[in-house]
CSV table of C-alpha atoms and ligand atoms in Angstrom, one decimal:
chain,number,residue,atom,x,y,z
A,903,UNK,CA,177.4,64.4,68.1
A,904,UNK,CA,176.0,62.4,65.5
A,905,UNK,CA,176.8,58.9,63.8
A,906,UNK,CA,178.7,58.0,60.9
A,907,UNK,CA,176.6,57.4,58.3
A,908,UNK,CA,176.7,56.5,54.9
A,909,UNK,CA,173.3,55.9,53.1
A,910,UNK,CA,171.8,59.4,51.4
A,911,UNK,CA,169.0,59.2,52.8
A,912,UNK,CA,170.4,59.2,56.1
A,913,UNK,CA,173.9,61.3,55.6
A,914,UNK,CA,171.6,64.5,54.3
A,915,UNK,CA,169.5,64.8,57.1
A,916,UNK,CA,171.7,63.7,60.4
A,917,UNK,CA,175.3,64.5,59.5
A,918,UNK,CA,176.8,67.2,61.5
A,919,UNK,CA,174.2,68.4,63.6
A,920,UNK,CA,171.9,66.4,66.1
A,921,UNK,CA,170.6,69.5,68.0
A,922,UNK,CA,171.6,72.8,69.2
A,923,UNK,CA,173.7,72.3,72.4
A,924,UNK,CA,172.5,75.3,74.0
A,925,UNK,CA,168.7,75.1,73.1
A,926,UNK,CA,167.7,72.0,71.6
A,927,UNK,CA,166.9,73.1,68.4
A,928,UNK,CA,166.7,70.2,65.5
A,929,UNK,CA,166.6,72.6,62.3
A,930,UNK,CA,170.4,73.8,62.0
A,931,UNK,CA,170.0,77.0,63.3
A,932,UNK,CA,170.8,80.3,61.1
A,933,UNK,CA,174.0,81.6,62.6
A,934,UNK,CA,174.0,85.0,61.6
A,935,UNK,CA,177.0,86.1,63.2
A,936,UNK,CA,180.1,87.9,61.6
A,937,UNK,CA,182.2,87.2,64.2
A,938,UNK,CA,182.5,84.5,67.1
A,939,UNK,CA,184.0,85.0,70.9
A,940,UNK,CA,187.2,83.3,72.4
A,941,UNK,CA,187.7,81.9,75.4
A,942,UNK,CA,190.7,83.4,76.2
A,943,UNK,CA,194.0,84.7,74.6
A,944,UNK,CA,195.3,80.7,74.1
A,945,UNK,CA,192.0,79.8,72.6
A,946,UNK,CA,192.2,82.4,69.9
A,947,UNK,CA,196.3,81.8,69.4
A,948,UNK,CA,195.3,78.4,68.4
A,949,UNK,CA,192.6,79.3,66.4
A,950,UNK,CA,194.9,81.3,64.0
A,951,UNK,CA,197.8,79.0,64.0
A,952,UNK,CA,195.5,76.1,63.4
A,953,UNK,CA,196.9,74.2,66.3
A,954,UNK,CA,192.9,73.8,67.0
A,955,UNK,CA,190.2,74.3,64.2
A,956,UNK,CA,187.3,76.6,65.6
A,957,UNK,CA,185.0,79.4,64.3
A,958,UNK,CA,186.9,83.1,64.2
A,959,UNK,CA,185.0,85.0,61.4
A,960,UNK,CA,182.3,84.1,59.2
A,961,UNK,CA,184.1,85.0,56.0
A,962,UNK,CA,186.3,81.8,56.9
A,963,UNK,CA,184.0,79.9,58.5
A,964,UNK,CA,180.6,79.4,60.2
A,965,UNK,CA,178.3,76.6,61.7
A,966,UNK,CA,175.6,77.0,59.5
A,967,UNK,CA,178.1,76.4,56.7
A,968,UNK,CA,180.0,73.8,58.6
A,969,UNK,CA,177.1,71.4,58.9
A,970,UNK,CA,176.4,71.6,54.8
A,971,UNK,CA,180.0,71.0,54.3
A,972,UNK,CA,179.7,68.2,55.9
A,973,UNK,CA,176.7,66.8,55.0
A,974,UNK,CA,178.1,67.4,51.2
A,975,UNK,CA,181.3,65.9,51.7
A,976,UNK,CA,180.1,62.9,54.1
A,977,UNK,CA,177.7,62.1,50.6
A,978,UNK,CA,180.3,61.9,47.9
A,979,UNK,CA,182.1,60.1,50.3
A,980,UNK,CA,185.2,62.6,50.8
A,981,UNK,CA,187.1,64.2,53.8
A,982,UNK,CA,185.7,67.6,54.1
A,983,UNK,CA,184.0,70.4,52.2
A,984,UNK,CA,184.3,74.1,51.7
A,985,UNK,CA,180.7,75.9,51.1
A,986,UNK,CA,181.1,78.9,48.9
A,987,UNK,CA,179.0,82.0,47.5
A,988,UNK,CA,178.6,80.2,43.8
A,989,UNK,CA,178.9,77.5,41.9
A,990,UNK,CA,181.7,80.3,39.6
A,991,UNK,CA,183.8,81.1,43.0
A,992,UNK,CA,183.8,77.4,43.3
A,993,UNK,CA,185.1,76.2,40.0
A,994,UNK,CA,187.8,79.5,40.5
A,995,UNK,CA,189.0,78.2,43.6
A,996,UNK,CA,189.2,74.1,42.7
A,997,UNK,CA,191.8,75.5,39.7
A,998,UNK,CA,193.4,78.4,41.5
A,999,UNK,CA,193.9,76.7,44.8
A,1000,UNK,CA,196.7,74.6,42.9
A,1001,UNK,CA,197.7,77.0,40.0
A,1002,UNK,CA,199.7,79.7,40.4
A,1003,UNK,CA,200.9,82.3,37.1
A,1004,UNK,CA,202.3,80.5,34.5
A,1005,UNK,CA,200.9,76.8,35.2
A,1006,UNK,CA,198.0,75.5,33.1
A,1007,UNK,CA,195.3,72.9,33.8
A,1008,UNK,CA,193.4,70.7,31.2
A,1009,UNK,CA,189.8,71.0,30.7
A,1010,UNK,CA,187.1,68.9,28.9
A,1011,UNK,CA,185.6,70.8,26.2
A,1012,UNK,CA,182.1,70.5,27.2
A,1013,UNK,CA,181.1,72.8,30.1
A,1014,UNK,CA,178.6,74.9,31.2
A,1015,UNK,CA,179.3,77.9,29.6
A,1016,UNK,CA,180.2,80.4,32.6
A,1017,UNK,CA,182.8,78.3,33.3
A,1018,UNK,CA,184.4,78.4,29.4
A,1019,UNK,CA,184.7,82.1,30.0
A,1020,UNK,CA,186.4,81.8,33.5
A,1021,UNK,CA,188.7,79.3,32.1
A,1022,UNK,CA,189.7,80.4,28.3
A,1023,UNK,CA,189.6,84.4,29.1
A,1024,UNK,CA,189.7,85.2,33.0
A,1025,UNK,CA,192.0,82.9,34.1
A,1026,UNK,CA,194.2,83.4,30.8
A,1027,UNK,CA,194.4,87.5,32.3
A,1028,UNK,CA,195.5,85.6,35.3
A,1029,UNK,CA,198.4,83.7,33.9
A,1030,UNK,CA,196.9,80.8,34.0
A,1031,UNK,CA,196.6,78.3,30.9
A,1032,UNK,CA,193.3,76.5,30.3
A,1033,UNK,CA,194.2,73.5,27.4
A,1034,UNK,CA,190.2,72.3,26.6
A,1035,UNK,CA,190.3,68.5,24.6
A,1036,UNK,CA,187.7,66.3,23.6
A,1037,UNK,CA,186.6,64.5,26.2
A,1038,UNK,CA,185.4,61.6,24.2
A,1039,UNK,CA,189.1,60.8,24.1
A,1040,UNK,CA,190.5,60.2,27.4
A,1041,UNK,CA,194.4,60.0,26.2
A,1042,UNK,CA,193.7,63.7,25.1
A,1043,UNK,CA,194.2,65.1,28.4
A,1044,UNK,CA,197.7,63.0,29.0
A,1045,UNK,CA,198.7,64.7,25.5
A,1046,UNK,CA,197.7,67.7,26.7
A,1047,UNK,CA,199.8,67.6,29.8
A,1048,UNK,CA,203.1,69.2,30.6
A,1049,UNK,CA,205.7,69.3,34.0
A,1050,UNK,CA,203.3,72.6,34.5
A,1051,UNK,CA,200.1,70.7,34.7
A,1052,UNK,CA,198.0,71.5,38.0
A,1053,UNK,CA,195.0,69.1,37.3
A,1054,UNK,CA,192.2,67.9,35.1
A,1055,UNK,CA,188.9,69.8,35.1
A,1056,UNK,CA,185.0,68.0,33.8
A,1057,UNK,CA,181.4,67.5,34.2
A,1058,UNK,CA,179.9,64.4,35.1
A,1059,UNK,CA,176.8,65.1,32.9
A,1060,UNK,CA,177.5,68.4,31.2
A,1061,UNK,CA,174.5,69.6,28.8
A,1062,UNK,CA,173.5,70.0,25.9
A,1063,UNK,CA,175.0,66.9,24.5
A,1064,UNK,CA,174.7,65.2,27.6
A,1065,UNK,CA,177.5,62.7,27.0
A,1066,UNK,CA,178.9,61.1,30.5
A,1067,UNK,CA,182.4,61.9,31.7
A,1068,UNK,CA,185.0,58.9,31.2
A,1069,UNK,CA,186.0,59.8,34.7
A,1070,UNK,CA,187.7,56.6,35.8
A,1071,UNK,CA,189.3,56.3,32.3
A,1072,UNK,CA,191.0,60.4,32.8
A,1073,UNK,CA,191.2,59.9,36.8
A,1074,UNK,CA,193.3,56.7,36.1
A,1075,UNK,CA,195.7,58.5,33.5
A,1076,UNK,CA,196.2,61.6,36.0
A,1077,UNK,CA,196.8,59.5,38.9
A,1078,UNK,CA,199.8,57.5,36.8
A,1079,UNK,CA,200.7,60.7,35.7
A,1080,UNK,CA,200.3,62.6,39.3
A,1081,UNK,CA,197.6,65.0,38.2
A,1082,UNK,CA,194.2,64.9,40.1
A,1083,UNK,CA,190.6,65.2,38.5
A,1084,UNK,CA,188.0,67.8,39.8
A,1085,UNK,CA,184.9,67.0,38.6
A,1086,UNK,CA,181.8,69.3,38.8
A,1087,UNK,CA,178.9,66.9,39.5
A,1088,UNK,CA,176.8,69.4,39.4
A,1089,UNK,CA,174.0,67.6,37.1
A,1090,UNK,CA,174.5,64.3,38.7
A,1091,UNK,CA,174.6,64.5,42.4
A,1092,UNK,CA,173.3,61.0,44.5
A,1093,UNK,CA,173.7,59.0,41.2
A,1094,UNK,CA,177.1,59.9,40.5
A,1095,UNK,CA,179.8,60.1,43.2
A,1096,UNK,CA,183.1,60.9,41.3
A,1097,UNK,CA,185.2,60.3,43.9
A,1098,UNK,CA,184.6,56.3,43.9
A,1099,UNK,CA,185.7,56.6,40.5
A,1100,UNK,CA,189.0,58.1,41.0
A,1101,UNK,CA,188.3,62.0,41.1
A,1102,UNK,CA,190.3,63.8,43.7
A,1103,UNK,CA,187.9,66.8,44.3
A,1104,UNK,CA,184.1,66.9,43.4
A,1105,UNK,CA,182.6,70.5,42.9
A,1106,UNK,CA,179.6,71.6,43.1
A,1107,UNK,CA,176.8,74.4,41.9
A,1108,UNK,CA,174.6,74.1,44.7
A,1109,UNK,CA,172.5,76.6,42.9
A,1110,UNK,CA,171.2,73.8,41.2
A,1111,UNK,CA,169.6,69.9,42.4
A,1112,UNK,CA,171.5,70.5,45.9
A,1113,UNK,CA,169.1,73.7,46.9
A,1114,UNK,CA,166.9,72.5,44.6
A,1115,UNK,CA,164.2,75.3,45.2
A,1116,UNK,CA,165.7,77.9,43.2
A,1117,UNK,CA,166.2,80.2,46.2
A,1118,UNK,CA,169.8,80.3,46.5
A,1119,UNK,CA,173.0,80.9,44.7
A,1120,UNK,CA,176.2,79.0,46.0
A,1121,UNK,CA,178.9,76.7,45.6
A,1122,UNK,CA,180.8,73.8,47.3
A,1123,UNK,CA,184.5,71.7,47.2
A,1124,UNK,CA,184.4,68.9,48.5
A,1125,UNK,CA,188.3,67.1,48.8
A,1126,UNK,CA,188.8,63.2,48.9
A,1127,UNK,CA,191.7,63.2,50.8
A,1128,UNK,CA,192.7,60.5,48.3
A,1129,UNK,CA,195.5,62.1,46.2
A,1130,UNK,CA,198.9,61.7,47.2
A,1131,UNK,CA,200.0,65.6,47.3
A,1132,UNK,CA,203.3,64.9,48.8
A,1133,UNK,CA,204.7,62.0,46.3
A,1134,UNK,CA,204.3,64.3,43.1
A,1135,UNK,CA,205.8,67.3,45.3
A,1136,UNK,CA,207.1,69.5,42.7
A,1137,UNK,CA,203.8,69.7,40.6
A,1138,UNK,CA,202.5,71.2,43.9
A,1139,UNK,CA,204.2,73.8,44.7
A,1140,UNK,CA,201.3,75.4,46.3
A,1141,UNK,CA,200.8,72.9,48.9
A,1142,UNK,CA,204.2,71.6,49.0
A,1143,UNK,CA,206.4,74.9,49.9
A,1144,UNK,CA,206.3,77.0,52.5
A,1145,UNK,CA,203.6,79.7,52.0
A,1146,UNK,CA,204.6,83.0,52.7
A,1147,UNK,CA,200.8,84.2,53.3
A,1148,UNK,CA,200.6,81.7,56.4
A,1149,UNK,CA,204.2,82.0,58.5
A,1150,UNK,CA,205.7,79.9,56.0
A,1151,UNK,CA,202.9,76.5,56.3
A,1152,UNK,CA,204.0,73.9,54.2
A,1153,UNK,CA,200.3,72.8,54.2
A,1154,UNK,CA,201.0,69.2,53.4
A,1155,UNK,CA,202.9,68.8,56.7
A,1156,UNK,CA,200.5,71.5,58.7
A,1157,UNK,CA,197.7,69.2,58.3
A,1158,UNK,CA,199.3,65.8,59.5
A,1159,UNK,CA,197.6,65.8,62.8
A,1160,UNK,CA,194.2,66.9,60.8
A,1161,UNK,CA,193.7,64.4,58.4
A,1162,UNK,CA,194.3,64.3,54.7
A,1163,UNK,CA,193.0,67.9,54.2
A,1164,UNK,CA,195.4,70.2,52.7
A,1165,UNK,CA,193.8,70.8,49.5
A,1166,UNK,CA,190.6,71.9,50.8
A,1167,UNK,CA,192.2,73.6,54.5
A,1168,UNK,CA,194.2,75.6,51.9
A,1169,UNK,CA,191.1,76.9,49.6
A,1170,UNK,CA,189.7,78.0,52.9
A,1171,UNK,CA,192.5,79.3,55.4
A,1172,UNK,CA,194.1,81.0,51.7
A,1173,UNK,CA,191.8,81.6,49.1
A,1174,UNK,CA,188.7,82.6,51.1
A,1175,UNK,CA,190.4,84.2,53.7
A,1176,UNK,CA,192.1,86.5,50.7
A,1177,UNK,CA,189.1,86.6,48.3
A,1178,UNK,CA,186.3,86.4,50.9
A,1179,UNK,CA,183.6,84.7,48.2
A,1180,UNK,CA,181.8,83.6,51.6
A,1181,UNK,CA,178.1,82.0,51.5
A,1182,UNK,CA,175.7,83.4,54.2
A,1183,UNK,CA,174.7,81.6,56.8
A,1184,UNK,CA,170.9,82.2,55.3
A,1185,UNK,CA,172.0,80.8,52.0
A,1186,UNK,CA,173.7,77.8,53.4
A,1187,UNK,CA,170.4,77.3,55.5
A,1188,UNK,CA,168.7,77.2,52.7
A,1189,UNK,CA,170.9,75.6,50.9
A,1190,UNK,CA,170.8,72.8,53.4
A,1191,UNK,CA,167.0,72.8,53.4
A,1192,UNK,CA,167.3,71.4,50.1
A,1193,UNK,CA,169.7,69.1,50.9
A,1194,UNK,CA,167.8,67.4,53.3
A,1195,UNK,CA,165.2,65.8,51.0
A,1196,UNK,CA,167.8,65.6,47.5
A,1197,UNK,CA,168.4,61.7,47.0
A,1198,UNK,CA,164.5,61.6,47.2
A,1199,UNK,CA,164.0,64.4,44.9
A,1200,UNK,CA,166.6,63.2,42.6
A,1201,UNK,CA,164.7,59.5,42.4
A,1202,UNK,CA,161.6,61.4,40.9
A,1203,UNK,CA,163.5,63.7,39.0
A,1204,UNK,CA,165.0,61.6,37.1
A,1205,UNK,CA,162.0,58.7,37.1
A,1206,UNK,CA,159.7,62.0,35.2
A,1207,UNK,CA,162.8,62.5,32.7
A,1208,UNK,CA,162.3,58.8,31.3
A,1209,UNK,CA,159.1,59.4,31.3
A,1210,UNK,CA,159.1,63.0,28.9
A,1211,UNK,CA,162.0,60.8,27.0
A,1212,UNK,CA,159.5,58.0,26.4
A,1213,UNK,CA,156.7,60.7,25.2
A,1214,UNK,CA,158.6,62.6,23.3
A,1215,UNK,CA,160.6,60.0,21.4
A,1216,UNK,CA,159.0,59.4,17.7
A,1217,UNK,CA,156.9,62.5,18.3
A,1218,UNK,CA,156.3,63.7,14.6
A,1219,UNK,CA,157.5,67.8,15.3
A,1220,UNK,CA,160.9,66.1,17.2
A,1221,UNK,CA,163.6,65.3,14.6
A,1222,UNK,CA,166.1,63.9,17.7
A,1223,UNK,CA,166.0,63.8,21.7
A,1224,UNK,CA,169.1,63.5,23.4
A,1225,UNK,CA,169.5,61.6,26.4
A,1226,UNK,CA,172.0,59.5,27.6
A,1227,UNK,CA,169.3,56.3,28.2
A,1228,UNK,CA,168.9,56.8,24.4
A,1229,UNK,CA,172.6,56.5,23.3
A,1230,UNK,CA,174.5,53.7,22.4
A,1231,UNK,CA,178.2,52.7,22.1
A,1232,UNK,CA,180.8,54.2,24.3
A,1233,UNK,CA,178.3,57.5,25.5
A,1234,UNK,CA,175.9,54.9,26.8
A,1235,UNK,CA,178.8,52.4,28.2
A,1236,UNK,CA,179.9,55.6,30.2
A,1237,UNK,CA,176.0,56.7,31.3
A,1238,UNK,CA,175.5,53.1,32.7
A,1239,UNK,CA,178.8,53.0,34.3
A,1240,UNK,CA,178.7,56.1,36.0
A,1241,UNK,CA,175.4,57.3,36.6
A,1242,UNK,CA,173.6,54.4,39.2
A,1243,UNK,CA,171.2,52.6,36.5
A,1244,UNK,CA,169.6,56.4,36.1
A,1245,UNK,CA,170.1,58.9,33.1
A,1246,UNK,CA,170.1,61.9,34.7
A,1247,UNK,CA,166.9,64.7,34.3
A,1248,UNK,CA,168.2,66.7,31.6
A,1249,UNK,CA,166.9,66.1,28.6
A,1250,UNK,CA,167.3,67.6,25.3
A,1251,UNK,CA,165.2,67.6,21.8
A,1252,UNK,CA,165.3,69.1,18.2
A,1253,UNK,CA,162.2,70.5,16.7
A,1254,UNK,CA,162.1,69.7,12.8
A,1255,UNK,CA,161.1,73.3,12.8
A,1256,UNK,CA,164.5,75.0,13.7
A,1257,UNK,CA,164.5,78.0,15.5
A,1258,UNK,CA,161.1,79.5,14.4
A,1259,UNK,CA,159.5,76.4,15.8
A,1260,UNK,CA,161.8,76.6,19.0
A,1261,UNK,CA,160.5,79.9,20.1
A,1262,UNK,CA,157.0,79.1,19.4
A,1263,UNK,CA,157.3,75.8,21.8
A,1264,UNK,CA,158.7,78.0,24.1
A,1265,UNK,CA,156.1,80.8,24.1
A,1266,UNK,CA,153.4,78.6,24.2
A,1267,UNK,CA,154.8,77.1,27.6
A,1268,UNK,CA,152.3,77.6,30.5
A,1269,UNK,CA,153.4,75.9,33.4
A,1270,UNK,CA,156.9,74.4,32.6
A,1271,UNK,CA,159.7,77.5,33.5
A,1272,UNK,CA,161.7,79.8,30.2
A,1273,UNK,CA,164.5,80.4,33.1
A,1274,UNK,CA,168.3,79.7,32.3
A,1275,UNK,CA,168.9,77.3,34.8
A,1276,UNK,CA,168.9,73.4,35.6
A,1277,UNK,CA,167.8,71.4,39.1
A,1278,UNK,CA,165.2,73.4,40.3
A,1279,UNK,CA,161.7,70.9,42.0
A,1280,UNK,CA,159.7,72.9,39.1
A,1281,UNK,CA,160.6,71.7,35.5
A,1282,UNK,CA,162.2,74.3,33.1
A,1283,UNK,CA,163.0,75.4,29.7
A,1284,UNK,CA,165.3,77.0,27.5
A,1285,UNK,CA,165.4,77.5,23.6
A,1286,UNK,CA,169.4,78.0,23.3
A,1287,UNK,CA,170.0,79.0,20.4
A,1288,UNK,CA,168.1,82.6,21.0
A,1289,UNK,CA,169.4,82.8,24.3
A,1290,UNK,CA,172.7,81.5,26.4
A,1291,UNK,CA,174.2,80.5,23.2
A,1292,UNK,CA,173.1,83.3,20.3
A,1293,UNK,CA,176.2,85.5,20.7
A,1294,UNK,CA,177.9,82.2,19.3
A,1295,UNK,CA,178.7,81.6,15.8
A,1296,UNK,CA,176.5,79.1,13.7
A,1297,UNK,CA,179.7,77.0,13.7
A,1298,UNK,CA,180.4,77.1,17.3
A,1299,UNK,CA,177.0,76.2,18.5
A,1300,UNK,CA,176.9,73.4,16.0
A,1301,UNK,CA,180.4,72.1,18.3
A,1302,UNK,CA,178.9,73.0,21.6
A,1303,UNK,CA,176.0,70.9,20.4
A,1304,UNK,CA,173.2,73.0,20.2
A,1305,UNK,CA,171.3,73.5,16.9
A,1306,UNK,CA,168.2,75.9,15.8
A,1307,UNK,CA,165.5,73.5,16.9
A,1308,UNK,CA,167.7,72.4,20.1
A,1309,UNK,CA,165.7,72.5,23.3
A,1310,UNK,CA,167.0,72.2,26.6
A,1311,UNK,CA,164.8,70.5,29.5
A,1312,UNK,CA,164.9,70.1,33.3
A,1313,UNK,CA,162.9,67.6,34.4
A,1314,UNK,CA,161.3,68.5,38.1
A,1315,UNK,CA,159.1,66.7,40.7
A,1316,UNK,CA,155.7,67.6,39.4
A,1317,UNK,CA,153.0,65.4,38.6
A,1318,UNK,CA,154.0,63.7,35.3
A,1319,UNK,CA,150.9,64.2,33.6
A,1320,UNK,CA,150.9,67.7,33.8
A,1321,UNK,CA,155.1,68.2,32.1
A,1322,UNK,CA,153.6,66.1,29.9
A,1323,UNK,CA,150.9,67.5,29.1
A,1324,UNK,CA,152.5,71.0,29.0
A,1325,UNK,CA,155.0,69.7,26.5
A,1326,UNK,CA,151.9,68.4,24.8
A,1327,UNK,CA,149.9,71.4,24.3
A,1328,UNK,CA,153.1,73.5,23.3
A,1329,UNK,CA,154.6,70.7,21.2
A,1330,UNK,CA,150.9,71.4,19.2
A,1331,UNK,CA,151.6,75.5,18.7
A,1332,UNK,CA,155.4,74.4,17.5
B,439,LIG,N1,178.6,74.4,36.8
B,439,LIG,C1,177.5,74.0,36.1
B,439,LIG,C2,177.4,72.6,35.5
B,439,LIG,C3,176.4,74.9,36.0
B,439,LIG,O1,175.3,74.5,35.3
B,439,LIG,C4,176.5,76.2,36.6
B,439,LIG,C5,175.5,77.2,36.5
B,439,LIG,O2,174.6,77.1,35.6
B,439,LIG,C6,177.7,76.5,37.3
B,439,LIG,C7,178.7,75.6,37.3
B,439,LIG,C8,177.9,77.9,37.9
B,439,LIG,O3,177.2,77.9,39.1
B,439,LIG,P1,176.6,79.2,39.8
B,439,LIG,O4,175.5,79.8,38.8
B,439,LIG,O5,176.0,78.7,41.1
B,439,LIG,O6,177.7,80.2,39.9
């Protein structure tokens, strides 16, 4: 048993698990087990009719798992979560859990790239509409929306233009309209909890800040249990009619005695029962050994990121550094509204030098990371324009933000004199 509790600090390391009950141990324990034993016939009848929820198979569910789910969803303040094997089979199943072929959802233009080519070419094979807008526009999504319209889709701080999410502005308009916002906080978890702002479902690349060590590839869902499923009924349909994959469960009525669940008992009992994108148990260890220390990593994460922002700001080779502290008008109204006095720890510059100059600032690196990834303890690097966005034309990358001279930084945990003086010495060679 453990208590009910809310601060970070606390939730990450005492939520769900207080010690093994059979030997004591404090550390979750690594469950690796495929399968887990009933107690008898009755006890395993109730486990697949849900009458009682319990552990049958590790590709549905698992105690490892279970404790990060809750940990997760006790921090951003929701009902439960669902751990899964990426931050991608995450994003697939907060969209596919309510659209079926022929519905659409409405996206925010700016995303991590991965998830543009889920949305705009995968999911289109599936028969399922993605309709991006600007997201600088909150009305944009209700134009966009039609009696088809599963949800709304965003990122709290999505790079490289780093401009915040309206998300109370586009949670407000979906919940008049009866559409719910999933919001992948995957930059901005601890100072940005979406759901206080009106999101329905929070996502997560745990890959990222929540491992935090760069071991581990996985994903999380994490349900509110503050949308009203049942008074928009026919927009749905998925949770509102009888499924035929589950003895006909109308999963908005199965989950009465549970709590407001259905959302996120249906991604499990339906999607990852059929698609089976299942985290280990090693990975969610991990996963949760990260977890444990995150609000305190993500105070010195983003304490070192004002810090480069303050050194590299007026630097003669740096034409601009983006960074939300640094903007003004509505961006920087929606930064200090949403992100907890903070500004995140990505932060972005462009060299005056264009590309030539970005690769040389990136050769000449010697302890900062050239790795295409964010939210790792060690700080990282990427030139973009040579690599996750060259197959882009010069027009698109000028939209997605990124020019030639456009670097993209993760601030870690080290000591701040040695980013800075990394940057320094490689700022020199640029
Ligand atoms: N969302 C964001 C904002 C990301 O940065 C990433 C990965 O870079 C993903 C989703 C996808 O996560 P994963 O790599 O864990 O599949």
């Amino acid at each position: 048993m453990s208590a009910n509790y809310t601060n970070p600090e606390t939730v990450v390391l005492h939520t769900g698990h207080r010690s093994d009950d059979v030997t004591g141990a404090v550390a979750v324990p690594i469950y690796q087990t495929t399968s887990f034993q009933f107690n008898d016939t009755q006890h395993a009848e109730n486990l697949f009719a849900l009458k009682e929820l319990g552990n049958i198979y590790t590709r549905i569910m698992n105690p490892t798992q279970d404790t990060l789910e809750q940990r997760v969803a006790a921090l951003e303040g929701g009902v439960a979560g669902l751990a899964l094997s990426s931050g991608q089979s995450a994003s697939m199943f907060a969209v596919m859990n309510l659209c079926r072929a022929g519905d659409n959802f409405v996206s925010s233009t700016d995303l991590y790239g991965g998830t543009w080519n889920l949305f705009a070419n995968t999911m289109k094979d599936f028969g399922v509409e993605c309709r991006f807008v600007d997201p600088s526009d909150p009305e944009s999504f209700r134009k966009a929306t039609d009696d088809k319209t599963r949800c709304y889709y965003a990122e709290t701080l999505p790079n490289p233009k780093l401009n915040v999410f309206p998300i109370k502005e586009v949670a407000d308009i979906g919940r008049e309209i009866g559409v719910p916002l999933i919001m992948d906080n995957t930059a901005a978890p601890v100072i940005c909890r979406p759901l206080d702002h009106g999101a329905a479902v929070v996502m997560y690349s745990t890959t990222k800040y929540i491992g935090g060590h760069g071991t581990s590839i996985g994903g999380l869902l994490v349900d509110g249990g503050n949308f009203d499923w049942e008074a928009h009924g026919d927009r749905f349909p998925t949770l509102n009619q009888p499924d035929a994959s589950y003895h006909g469960a109308v999963w908005t009525e199965a989950v009465k005695p549970l709590g407001p669940i259905a959302y996120i008992l249906r991604a499990r009992v339906i999607l990852l029962r059929d698609v089976g994108a299942a985290t280990t148990p090693f990975n969610a260890f991990q996963t949760i050994q990260g977890l444990e220390t995150l609000p305190l990593r993500m105070r010195e994460h983003c304490a070192n990121a004002e810090k480069v922002v303050d050194y590299l700001n007026g630097h003669d080779k740096i034409e601009n550094v983006i960074f939300p502290g640094l903007q003004d008008g509505e961006p920087r109204r929606r930064a200090d509204t949403y992100l907890n006095g903070t500004y995140g720890a990505l932060v972005g510059f462009e060299l005056k030098g264009g590309k030539e100059a970005g690769r040389k600032f990136i050769d000449s690196l010697q302890m900062l990371y050239h790795v295409a990834n964010i939210g790792d303890a060690r700080s990282l690097a990427i030139h973009p324009a040579s690599t996750t966005h060259s197959q882009l034309s010069a027009d698109e990358q000028e939209q997605t933000g990124v020019t030639d001279g456009y670097i993209r930084l993760s601030i870690g945990i080290e000591h701040i004199d040695d980013i800075i003086a990394d940057l320094d010495q490689a700022l020199a060679q640029a």
